[in-house]
Amino acid sequence: MTELLTSRRRVLATSLHGIERRVAALDAYASQVAAADARYAEVREIERLAVGSDELLDLLARTSSPAPRRTTRRSPRSTR
């Protein structure tokens, strides 16, 4: 009877060890998925912020440069 229980405990310990390894692998996988999801969210946010940036840069370029000088010609004074 003792041999049977010892054998059974060995089988259960081996099975438990296999389950623990699988749980650890799933935990590692979940961490990798969470990190990838966070990076994907960052990329999506950058893409969202980048939409329309060309128009903003054009507006900035147009409005931040000094105003062009006006060159006005003086008309010759008429003599009367």
mmCIF file of C-alpha atoms in Angstrom:
data_model
loop_
_atom_site.group_PDB
_atom_site.id
_atom_site.type_symbol
_atom_site.label_atom_id
_atom_site.label_comp_id
_atom_site.label_asym_id
_atom_site.label_seq_id
_atom_site.Cartn_x
_atom_site.Cartn_y
_atom_site.Cartn_z
ATOM 1 C CA MET A 1 0.000 0.000 0.000
ATOM 2 C CA THR A 2 2.815 2.403 0.834
ATOM 3 C CA GLU A 3 4.417 1.780 -2.559
ATOM 4 C CA LEU A 4 1.158 2.592 -4.290
ATOM 5 C CA LEU A 5 0.800 5.874 -2.406
ATOM 6 C CA THR A 6 4.430 6.792 -3.056
ATOM 7 C CA SER A 7 4.022 6.084 -6.755
ATOM 8 C CA ARG A 8 0.810 8.067 -6.844
ATOM 9 C CA ARG A 9 2.451 11.045 -5.076
ATOM 10 C CA ARG A 10 5.332 10.947 -7.582
ATOM 11 C CA VAL A 11 2.895 11.034 -10.494
ATOM 12 C CA LEU A 12 0.964 13.888 -8.918
ATOM 13 C CA ALA A 13 4.177 15.831 -8.217
ATOM 14 C CA THR A 14 5.295 15.379 -11.817
ATOM 15 C CA SER A 15 1.904 16.525 -13.057
ATOM 16 C CA LEU A 16 1.928 19.512 -10.711
ATOM 17 C CA HIS A 17 5.395 20.489 -11.916
ATOM 18 C CA GLY A 18 4.197 20.394 -15.545
ATOM 19 C CA ILE A 19 1.180 22.528 -14.685
ATOM 20 C CA GLU A 20 3.365 25.046 -12.832
ATOM 21 C CA ARG A 21 5.664 25.313 -15.866
ATOM 22 C CA ARG A 22 2.681 25.958 -18.135
ATOM 23 C CA VAL A 23 1.301 28.608 -15.769
ATOM 24 C CA ALA A 24 4.709 30.305 -15.647
ATOM 25 C CA ALA A 25 4.875 30.250 -19.458
ATOM 26 C CA LEU A 26 1.372 31.744 -19.674
ATOM 27 C CA ASP A 27 2.349 34.465 -17.190
ATOM 28 C CA ALA A 28 5.415 35.321 -19.278
ATOM 29 C CA TYR A 29 3.279 35.367 -22.425
ATOM 30 C CA ALA A 30 0.711 37.631 -20.726
ATOM 31 C CA SER A 31 3.496 40.054 -19.758
ATOM 32 C CA GLN A 32 4.765 40.123 -23.340
ATOM 33 C CA VAL A 33 1.251 40.719 -24.665
ATOM 34 C CA ALA A 34 0.700 43.551 -22.164
ATOM 35 C CA ALA A 35 3.993 45.188 -23.184
ATOM 36 C CA ALA A 36 3.162 44.824 -26.878
ATOM 37 C CA ASP A 37 -0.303 46.242 -26.266
ATOM 38 C CA ALA A 38 1.192 49.256 -24.495
ATOM 39 C CA ARG A 39 3.610 49.871 -27.383
ATOM 40 C CA TYR A 40 0.746 49.545 -29.874
ATOM 41 C CA ALA A 41 -1.307 52.075 -27.894
ATOM 42 C CA GLU A 42 1.656 54.479 -27.982
ATOM 43 C CA VAL A 43 1.973 54.083 -31.748
ATOM 44 C CA ARG A 44 -1.756 54.686 -32.207
ATOM 45 C CA GLU A 45 -1.522 57.836 -30.070
ATOM 46 C CA ILE A 46 1.442 59.103 -32.093
ATOM 47 C CA GLU A 47 -0.457 58.416 -35.316
ATOM 48 C CA ARG A 48 -3.501 60.243 -33.936
ATOM 49 C CA LEU A 49 -1.406 63.243 -32.964
ATOM 50 C CA ALA A 50 0.394 63.273 -36.312
ATOM 51 C CA VAL A 51 -2.831 63.618 -38.298
ATOM 52 C CA GLY A 52 -3.006 67.163 -39.561
ATOM 53 C CA SER A 53 0.506 68.037 -38.461
ATOM 54 C CA ASP A 54 1.453 68.978 -42.024
ATOM 55 C CA GLU A 55 -1.263 71.602 -42.047
ATOM 56 C CA LEU A 56 -0.104 72.901 -38.663
ATOM 57 C CA LEU A 57 3.492 73.084 -39.833
ATOM 58 C CA ASP A 58 2.404 74.984 -42.942
ATOM 59 C CA LEU A 59 0.403 77.388 -40.800
ATOM 60 C CA LEU A 60 3.376 77.853 -38.498
ATOM 61 C CA ALA A 61 5.671 78.514 -41.444
ATOM 62 C CA ARG A 62 3.267 81.074 -42.885
ATOM 63 C CA THR A 63 2.612 82.884 -39.648
ATOM 64 C CA SER A 64 6.030 82.852 -38.036
ATOM 65 C CA SER A 65 8.019 84.322 -40.901
ATOM 66 C CA PRO A 66 8.398 88.083 -40.920
ATOM 67 C CA ALA A 67 5.878 89.964 -42.981
ATOM 68 C CA PRO A 68 7.143 90.759 -46.444
ATOM 69 C CA ARG A 69 8.302 94.308 -46.966
ATOM 70 C CA ARG A 70 6.028 96.438 -48.939
ATOM 71 C CA THR A 71 7.768 98.245 -51.659
ATOM 72 C CA THR A 72 5.706 101.167 -52.629
ATOM 73 C CA ARG A 73 6.691 103.362 -55.428
ATOM 74 C CA ARG A 74 6.322 106.995 -54.922
ATOM 75 C CA SER A 75 4.569 108.589 -57.722
ATOM 76 C CA PRO A 76 6.303 111.623 -59.067
ATOM 77 C CA ARG A 77 4.772 114.735 -57.727
ATOM 78 C CA SER A 78 2.756 116.425 -60.247
ATOM 79 C CA THR A 79 3.592 119.966 -60.879
ATOM 80 C CA ARG A 80 0.706 122.345 -61.088
#
